[in-house]
Structures are given as C-alpha cells and as structure tokens.
C-alpha cells in the first residue's frame, strides 16, 4: 500500500516536471527558497553600505518568484578570519547562494573549500579574486566593474577641467602640482585607478608634478588626516587632488575646510563612486567630478545571477566575461549631469 502511494507520488512529480519543462518556466513552481548569505568586508564603507542596501531591495523584489527570498548580511569589520567563520555560519543557516566581498582578495581558499564541500555557489563582488583562484571551482562568479575604465574616466575628467580653466594652475608654471589619495594597497581599484588616472592626464598633454601620495584605505577621516599633513608640508602649492574614491576626496576637502582657507586657495578634487554624499558634493561644486560606480546595477546583476543559480533557469540570458564575470560600466559625473544621478538613487 505504502509502495503504491509512493509510486503515484513519483508519477505525479514526473508529470509536474514534464509540464514545467514544456512551458520552459520551472521557476513558477515556487518550491525553492532564495536565501542569500552576504559577507561584507566592512559595513562602515560608504560605497559598500549603499551597495548592500540596493541588494536587499533587489532580493525583496524576487520574493514572489520564489517560495520566499531572504538575505542575511554579515560584517567582517576588516578581518578575514572573522569572515571565514561568518561564511561557515551562513552555510549552516541554510543559505543557497553566497555573495562574498572578500576582506583579503588574495585569500579566498578557505571560503571556496567550504562552499565546495556544501555545494553552495559563490558570487564574489567588488573585491576581485585573482584569476587563478576563480578557476578553483566552476561555481564561482564575480560581479564588479572594470577598474581601468574608472581610472581613465577620472583622468579625462581632470584633464578636461584643467584645459578648460587656466586658474587651476594657480602658480602659472604650466605644471599641475598634485596629490594622490589611495585606497587599500593590493585592492584592484587602488593600484589600477591611480595608474590609469595619471597616465590619462599625461596622455592628454597635462604636465604633472607629484607632490605627495598617501594611503587612506577608502576612509574619509584617514584622508583628512593625510591631507592635513600635506597642507602643512606644501601650504598652498597643491593644485589637484586625485582620490581613488569619493570618501577620500571628501576627507581632503574636509581638511581644507577645517583650516578656514579661502576657496581660491583650494585645489580641484576628483573622486570615484558617486555615493550620495559624493554626488551632493558635485552638485554643490566642492567636488569637481566623480566617476559613477554603479552599485545599483551591480546589485541587480548579483540578484539576477543568484535567482538563475537557485532556480536553474535564466543563466543563458546573462552576458558573462571570461565565462564567469560580470563587469558593469562606469560613467563620468560633473555638475552638468549630476542631477540625473541624484534622481537615480
Ligand atoms: C571600491 C570603491 C571604494 C570602496 C572599495 C571597497 O570599488 O570605489 O569606495 O568601497 O571598493 O572594496
């Protein structure tokens, strides 16, 4: 009797699956929950906190496509060991996709081993593992943006401003004295942005003299402190500040503002990200320009890929680079188009 019931259930299941396949819409069955375990390197990072807010919204919007959709976000506060433990806890709590923003992008092995053991696919985001690590398993993906493009765009924005306004070269020596404020050493967005911003300025014919270079780890307060030291050393010699992100550009502006210097002795500042505070500073005219790092687009891509991985449908609609990466484009923001970006937030 028991066996007959089981056979009937199996037949029904087969018919169900056949119908679903016939319609090509397995996802309508809603038998599966979507549960994302997100591990973030540091929740106090301005860009990343906007990024994870977007992801929450994207996942909430998928709720009706699944038998519920949920997200848990863990903050590693800058410790890789903490993150490894958090990933284990996320797997134990039943997540079926992991979204990992590595603390140390060169050290993903423990997380990859865990995910493999429990067969949970990983979407890395924002902090890109090296190519060799991405080959460790076929269920590893990356969503981010092309660091080189952001550096080139920042260099172009700065060159356009310098060529359009001779007052930027305040001492009229035909050379732009500049400072670079960099993100974490070893992060793809620090090294590559710096190199490409400077190379682009040079290739646009701008003569440059580097008067200082400081690491401020994406952080506004650290950038303010570094900039205060540069102001002490070089007084009003600095004409341009290139920062690897908006928060550090804003920290540099804070340093000038806290000195009560007249605005005519300020350099021009350029950031990258287009965070809400960054865009507001562009609108006010204190930040000359920024390069929009599309947090919303990246979060959308992660949500779409997660849904495809869990439902088993839709992978063919995703345009991958190198078979497993998705790179969203950057764009340039100045006072002329900043309102469009503010409205998109
Ligand atoms: C960069 C972003 C920075 C910071 C960093 C963290 O892409 O521009 O502001 O958030 O990622 O990994």
Short mmCIF file of C-alpha atoms and ligand atoms in Angstrom, two decimals:
data_model
loop_
_atom_site.label_atom_id
_atom_site.label_comp_id
_atom_site.label_asym_id
_atom_site.label_seq_id
_atom_site.Cartn_x
_atom_site.Cartn_y
_atom_site.Cartn_z
CA UNK A 1 0.00 0.00 0.00
CA UNK A 2 2.75 2.35 1.09
CA UNK A 3 4.77 1.49 -2.03
CA UNK A 4 1.74 2.16 -4.30
CA UNK A 5 1.29 5.62 -2.75
CA UNK A 6 4.93 6.43 -3.31
CA UNK A 7 4.73 5.30 -6.96
CA UNK A 8 1.69 7.51 -7.51
CA UNK A 9 3.51 10.47 -5.96
CA UNK A 10 6.53 9.83 -8.16
CA UNK A 11 4.31 9.72 -11.30
CA UNK A 12 2.65 12.98 -10.31
CA UNK A 13 6.03 14.58 -9.72
CA UNK A 14 7.25 13.43 -13.15
CA UNK A 15 4.13 14.78 -14.86
CA UNK A 16 4.58 18.05 -12.99
CA UNK A 17 8.19 18.36 -14.06
CA UNK A 18 7.34 17.49 -17.67
CA UNK A 19 4.66 20.20 -17.75
CA UNK A 20 7.04 22.69 -16.23
CA UNK A 21 9.74 21.90 -18.75
CA UNK A 22 7.18 22.06 -21.55
CA UNK A 23 6.34 25.62 -20.53
CA UNK A 24 10.04 26.42 -20.04
CA UNK A 25 9.24 28.08 -16.70
CA UNK A 26 10.48 25.92 -13.88
CA UNK A 27 10.63 28.98 -11.64
CA UNK A 28 6.82 29.24 -11.47
CA UNK A 29 6.71 26.17 -9.22
CA UNK A 30 7.99 28.24 -6.29
CA UNK A 31 9.15 25.18 -4.44
CA UNK A 32 12.55 26.72 -3.81
CA UNK A 33 13.50 29.46 -1.38
CA UNK A 34 16.13 32.01 -2.39
CA UNK A 35 18.38 32.61 0.57
CA UNK A 36 21.45 34.77 0.08
CA UNK A 37 24.27 34.78 2.59
CA UNK A 38 26.22 38.02 2.11
CA UNK A 39 29.64 38.56 3.67
CA UNK A 40 30.86 42.15 3.56
CA UNK A 41 34.49 43.18 4.26
CA UNK A 42 33.48 46.23 6.30
CA UNK A 43 29.98 47.62 6.75
CA UNK A 44 31.28 51.09 7.61
CA UNK A 45 32.46 51.55 4.00
CA UNK A 46 30.16 54.18 2.43
CA UNK A 47 30.05 52.69 -1.07
CA UNK A 48 29.53 49.15 0.20
CA UNK A 49 26.73 50.13 2.55
CA UNK A 50 24.85 51.73 -0.37
CA UNK A 51 25.65 48.59 -2.38
CA UNK A 52 24.18 46.21 0.21
CA UNK A 53 21.08 48.43 0.62
CA UNK A 54 20.49 48.05 -3.11
CA UNK A 55 20.96 44.29 -2.91
CA UNK A 56 18.38 43.99 -0.12
CA UNK A 57 15.83 45.79 -2.31
CA UNK A 58 16.64 43.63 -5.33
CA UNK A 59 16.22 40.42 -3.32
CA UNK A 60 12.97 41.61 -1.69
CA UNK A 61 11.63 42.16 -5.20
CA UNK A 62 12.27 38.48 -6.02
CA UNK A 63 10.17 37.25 -3.10
CA UNK A 64 7.13 36.33 -5.20
CA UNK A 65 9.19 34.48 -7.82
CA UNK A 66 10.35 32.03 -5.18
CA UNK A 67 8.92 30.40 -2.13
CA UNK A 68 10.26 33.46 -0.29
CA UNK A 69 13.53 35.35 -0.73
CA UNK A 70 15.78 36.41 2.12
CA UNK A 71 19.17 37.99 2.72
CA UNK A 72 21.48 37.88 5.72
CA UNK A 73 24.42 40.28 5.72
CA UNK A 74 27.49 39.62 7.86
CA UNK A 75 30.08 42.33 8.56
CA UNK A 76 33.68 41.10 8.88
CA UNK A 77 34.87 44.54 10.10
CA UNK A 78 38.15 44.07 8.26
CA UNK A 79 39.13 40.57 9.49
CA UNK A 80 39.48 37.68 7.03
CA UNK A 81 39.38 35.15 9.86
CA UNK A 82 36.07 36.60 11.09
CA UNK A 83 34.74 36.42 7.54
CA UNK A 84 35.72 32.76 7.17
CA UNK A 85 33.77 31.96 10.36
CA UNK A 86 30.82 34.04 9.21
CA UNK A 87 30.65 32.15 5.92
CA UNK A 88 30.51 28.83 7.77
CA UNK A 89 27.66 30.20 9.92
CA UNK A 90 25.82 31.42 6.80
CA UNK A 91 26.11 27.98 5.22
CA UNK A 92 24.93 26.34 8.46
CA UNK A 93 21.91 28.63 8.50
CA UNK A 94 20.88 27.22 5.10
CA UNK A 95 21.78 29.87 2.52
CA UNK A 96 21.78 28.56 -1.05
CA UNK A 97 23.92 31.31 -2.62
CA UNK A 98 26.92 33.04 -1.05
CA UNK A 99 27.79 36.64 -2.02
CA UNK A 100 31.29 37.38 -0.86
CA UNK A 101 33.07 40.71 -0.59
CA UNK A 102 36.45 39.33 0.50
CA UNK A 103 38.45 41.11 3.17
CA UNK A 104 41.66 39.90 1.58
CA UNK A 105 41.05 39.33 -2.10
CA UNK A 106 44.16 37.16 -2.30
CA UNK A 107 42.92 34.77 0.38
CA UNK A 108 39.63 33.16 -0.70
CA UNK A 109 40.70 29.49 -0.42
CA UNK A 110 39.10 28.65 2.91
CA UNK A 111 35.78 30.10 1.77
CA UNK A 112 35.96 28.32 -1.58
CA UNK A 113 36.71 24.99 0.13
CA UNK A 114 33.72 25.40 2.46
CA UNK A 115 31.38 26.34 -0.37
CA UNK A 116 32.56 23.37 -2.41
CA UNK A 117 32.07 20.99 0.50
CA UNK A 118 28.45 22.13 0.95
CA UNK A 119 27.88 22.79 -2.76
CA UNK A 120 26.81 26.43 -2.36
CA UNK A 121 27.77 28.63 -5.35
CA UNK A 122 29.69 31.85 -4.66
CA UNK A 123 29.26 35.23 -6.27
CA UNK A 124 32.24 37.39 -5.30
CA UNK A 125 31.63 41.10 -5.64
CA UNK A 126 33.58 44.37 -5.56
CA UNK A 127 36.89 42.82 -4.40
CA UNK A 128 38.01 40.64 -7.26
CA UNK A 129 39.86 37.39 -6.54
CA UNK A 130 42.86 36.72 -8.78
CA UNK A 131 42.17 34.74 -11.98
CA UNK A 132 43.87 31.61 -10.62
CA UNK A 133 41.51 31.47 -7.61
CA UNK A 134 38.47 31.98 -9.83
CA UNK A 135 39.44 28.73 -11.56
CA UNK A 136 39.33 26.71 -8.32
CA UNK A 137 35.70 25.66 -8.91
CA UNK A 138 33.12 26.01 -11.66
CA UNK A 139 30.52 27.54 -9.31
CA UNK A 140 32.50 30.75 -8.69
CA UNK A 141 31.37 34.05 -10.21
CA UNK A 142 32.38 37.70 -9.94
CA UNK A 143 30.33 40.89 -10.23
CA UNK A 144 32.06 44.25 -10.27
CA UNK A 145 33.40 46.90 -12.59
CA UNK A 146 36.50 47.49 -14.70
CA UNK A 147 38.99 49.40 -12.52
CA UNK A 148 40.96 50.58 -15.54
CA UNK A 149 37.93 52.31 -17.03
CA UNK A 150 37.33 54.26 -13.79
CA UNK A 151 40.95 55.48 -13.75
CA UNK A 152 40.78 56.57 -17.40
CA UNK A 153 37.47 58.40 -16.84
CA UNK A 154 38.85 60.16 -13.76
CA UNK A 155 41.96 61.23 -15.70
CA UNK A 156 39.78 62.52 -18.55
CA UNK A 157 37.56 64.49 -16.17
CA UNK A 158 40.58 66.12 -14.55
CA UNK A 159 42.24 66.87 -17.92
CA UNK A 160 39.02 68.45 -19.27
CA UNK A 161 38.76 70.67 -16.18
CA UNK A 162 42.42 71.73 -16.32
CA UNK A 163 42.30 72.51 -20.05
CA UNK A 164 39.07 74.49 -19.63
CA UNK A 165 40.14 76.61 -16.67
CA UNK A 166 43.61 78.17 -16.51
CA UNK A 167 43.02 79.24 -12.88
CA UNK A 168 43.56 75.62 -11.77
CA UNK A 169 47.28 76.07 -12.46
CA UNK A 170 47.39 78.67 -9.71
CA UNK A 171 51.11 79.44 -9.87
CA UNK A 172 51.01 79.56 -13.72
CA UNK A 173 54.09 77.41 -14.13
CA UNK A 174 52.42 75.24 -16.78
CA UNK A 175 52.66 72.22 -14.47
CA UNK A 176 49.93 70.81 -12.22
CA UNK A 177 51.14 70.01 -8.71
CA UNK A 178 49.05 67.10 -7.47
CA UNK A 179 48.37 64.71 -4.61
CA UNK A 180 47.10 61.14 -4.91
CA UNK A 181 44.98 59.59 -2.15
CA UNK A 182 44.84 55.83 -2.48
CA UNK A 183 42.60 53.02 -1.23
CA UNK A 184 43.87 49.83 0.38
CA UNK A 185 47.16 48.55 -1.00
CA UNK A 186 46.57 45.39 -3.03
CA UNK A 187 42.98 46.29 -3.96
CA UNK A 188 42.44 46.22 -7.73
CA UNK A 189 40.62 49.56 -7.55
CA UNK A 190 43.54 51.34 -5.85
CA UNK A 191 46.52 50.35 -7.98
CA UNK A 192 44.78 50.38 -11.34
CA UNK A 193 42.78 53.57 -10.79
CA UNK A 194 45.86 55.54 -9.76
CA UNK A 195 47.96 54.34 -12.66
CA UNK A 196 45.31 54.99 -15.28
CA UNK A 197 44.20 58.37 -13.97
CA UNK A 198 47.78 59.68 -14.04
CA UNK A 199 48.61 58.09 -17.42
CA UNK A 200 45.46 59.55 -18.95
CA UNK A 201 46.25 63.05 -17.68
CA UNK A 202 49.72 62.75 -19.19
CA UNK A 203 48.40 61.46 -22.49
CA UNK A 204 46.03 64.44 -22.62
CA UNK A 205 49.15 66.63 -22.57
CA UNK A 206 48.96 67.78 -18.94
CA UNK A 207 52.36 68.28 -17.30
CA UNK A 208 52.32 66.93 -13.77
CA UNK A 209 54.40 67.13 -10.63
CA UNK A 210 53.51 64.73 -7.84
CA UNK A 211 53.93 66.48 -4.51
CA UNK A 212 52.55 63.69 -2.36
CA UNK A 213 50.99 60.31 -2.24
CA UNK A 214 49.08 58.88 0.72
CA UNK A 215 47.18 55.71 1.53
CA UNK A 216 43.87 56.36 3.26
CA UNK A 217 42.14 52.97 2.83
CA UNK A 218 38.93 54.39 1.26
CA UNK A 219 38.30 56.24 4.50
CA UNK A 220 37.23 59.88 4.87
CA UNK A 221 38.85 60.55 8.25
CA UNK A 222 42.14 58.93 7.26
CA UNK A 223 42.15 61.02 4.08
CA UNK A 224 41.50 64.19 6.08
CA UNK A 225 44.49 63.39 8.32
CA UNK A 226 46.78 62.64 5.38
CA UNK A 227 45.67 65.82 3.63
CA UNK A 228 46.28 67.91 6.73
CA UNK A 229 49.90 66.70 6.70
CA UNK A 230 50.24 67.56 3.00
CA UNK A 231 48.83 71.05 3.59
CA UNK A 232 51.36 71.54 6.43
CA UNK A 233 54.20 70.44 4.16
CA UNK A 234 53.20 72.22 0.97
CA UNK A 235 50.88 75.07 2.06
CA UNK A 236 49.01 76.33 -0.98
CA UNK A 237 51.19 74.61 -3.56
CA UNK A 238 48.68 71.81 -4.26
CA UNK A 239 46.52 72.33 -7.36
CA UNK A 240 44.86 68.95 -7.88
CA UNK A 241 43.77 66.09 -5.61
CA UNK A 242 43.00 62.75 -7.22
CA UNK A 243 41.36 60.30 -4.84
CA UNK A 244 40.62 56.65 -5.56
CA UNK A 245 37.10 57.17 -4.14
CA UNK A 246 34.65 59.89 -3.13
CA UNK A 247 35.04 59.42 0.62
CA UNK A 248 38.77 60.15 0.42
CA UNK A 249 38.17 63.18 -1.85
CA UNK A 250 35.64 64.44 0.71
CA UNK A 251 38.15 63.86 3.52
CA UNK A 252 40.66 66.01 1.61
CA UNK A 253 38.03 68.74 1.23
CA UNK A 254 37.30 68.48 4.99
CA UNK A 255 41.00 69.15 5.65
CA UNK A 256 40.89 72.39 3.63
CA UNK A 257 37.58 73.49 5.09
CA UNK A 258 38.75 72.92 8.66
CA UNK A 259 41.72 75.24 8.01
CA UNK A 260 39.40 78.09 7.10
CA UNK A 261 41.41 78.70 3.94
CA UNK A 262 39.79 80.82 1.24
CA UNK A 263 38.24 78.75 -1.54
CA UNK A 264 40.52 80.39 -4.11
CA UNK A 265 43.45 78.56 -2.50
CA UNK A 266 41.71 75.17 -2.75
CA UNK A 267 42.91 72.64 -5.31
CA UNK A 268 40.39 70.86 -7.57
CA UNK A 269 39.24 67.48 -6.22
CA UNK A 270 38.15 64.37 -8.13
CA UNK A 271 36.66 61.18 -6.69
CA UNK A 272 35.18 57.90 -7.86
CA UNK A 273 31.93 56.14 -6.81
CA UNK A 274 29.10 58.67 -6.98
CA UNK A 275 27.89 57.85 -3.48
CA UNK A 276 25.02 60.02 -2.21
CA UNK A 277 27.45 62.30 -0.33
CA UNK A 278 29.80 62.37 -3.31
CA UNK A 279 27.05 63.38 -5.73
CA UNK A 280 25.82 66.03 -3.33
CA UNK A 281 29.36 67.50 -3.20
CA UNK A 282 29.46 67.57 -7.02
CA UNK A 283 26.09 69.34 -7.03
CA UNK A 284 27.40 71.92 -4.54
CA UNK A 285 30.52 72.42 -6.66
CA UNK A 286 33.06 71.41 -3.99
CA UNK A 287 33.93 68.16 -5.77
CA UNK A 288 34.78 68.94 -9.41
CA UNK A 289 33.76 65.49 -10.65
CA UNK A 290 33.36 61.84 -9.87
CA UNK A 291 33.11 58.55 -11.75
CA UNK A 292 29.91 56.65 -11.13
CA UNK A 293 30.45 53.14 -9.79
CA UNK A 294 27.09 51.53 -10.47
CA UNK A 295 26.22 49.93 -7.11
CA UNK A 296 22.61 49.50 -8.13
CA UNK A 297 23.48 47.82 -11.43
CA UNK A 298 25.95 45.50 -9.69
CA UNK A 299 23.38 44.56 -7.04
CA UNK A 300 20.83 43.89 -9.79
CA UNK A 301 23.33 41.62 -11.55
CA UNK A 302 24.02 39.71 -8.32
CA UNK A 303 20.28 39.26 -7.72
CA UNK A 304 19.67 38.05 -11.27
CA UNK A 305 22.57 35.62 -11.15
CA UNK A 306 21.51 34.32 -7.70
CA UNK A 307 17.98 33.71 -8.97
CA UNK A 308 19.32 31.85 -12.00
CA UNK A 309 21.65 29.71 -9.89
CA UNK A 310 18.93 28.68 -7.46
CA UNK A 311 16.13 28.13 -10.00
CA UNK A 312 18.34 26.58 -12.65
CA UNK A 313 16.83 28.88 -15.31
CA UNK A 314 17.98 32.11 -16.89
CA UNK A 315 21.76 31.56 -16.96
CA UNK A 316 21.67 31.77 -20.76
CA UNK A 317 20.34 35.36 -20.53
CA UNK A 318 23.38 36.57 -18.60
CA UNK A 319 26.31 38.05 -20.52
CA UNK A 320 29.48 36.82 -18.84
CA UNK A 321 33.05 37.90 -19.49
CA UNK A 322 35.57 35.05 -19.24
CA UNK A 323 32.62 32.72 -18.64
CA UNK A 324 32.09 33.76 -15.01
CA UNK A 325 32.48 37.53 -14.54
CA UNK A 326 30.05 40.42 -14.97
CA UNK A 327 31.51 43.95 -15.23
CA UNK A 328 29.18 46.94 -15.11
CA UNK A 329 30.32 50.12 -16.89
CA UNK A 330 31.41 53.30 -15.08
CA UNK A 331 30.30 56.77 -16.21
CA UNK A 332 31.51 60.34 -15.73
CA UNK A 333 29.67 62.76 -13.45
CA UNK A 334 30.12 66.55 -13.33
CA UNK A 335 27.90 69.45 -12.25
CA UNK A 336 26.32 69.27 -15.73
CA UNK A 337 24.73 65.82 -15.33
CA UNK A 338 24.81 65.21 -11.57
CA UNK A 339 21.05 65.67 -11.13
CA UNK A 340 20.38 62.62 -13.31
CA UNK A 341 22.47 60.51 -10.93
CA UNK A 342 20.95 62.02 -7.80
CA UNK A 343 17.50 61.17 -9.18
CA UNK A 344 18.53 57.58 -9.84
CA UNK A 345 19.40 56.96 -6.15
C1 LIG B 1 35.73 50.34 -4.39
C2 LIG B 1 35.04 51.64 -4.02
C3 LIG B 1 35.55 52.11 -2.69
C4 LIG B 1 35.44 51.02 -1.65
C5 LIG B 1 36.07 49.74 -2.13
C6 LIG B 1 35.87 48.62 -1.13
O1 LIG B 1 35.19 49.85 -5.60
O2 LIG B 1 35.31 52.58 -5.01
O3 LIG B 1 34.86 53.25 -2.26
O4 LIG B 1 34.09 50.82 -1.38
O5 LIG B 1 35.54 49.37 -3.39
O6 LIG B 1 36.28 47.40 -1.61
#
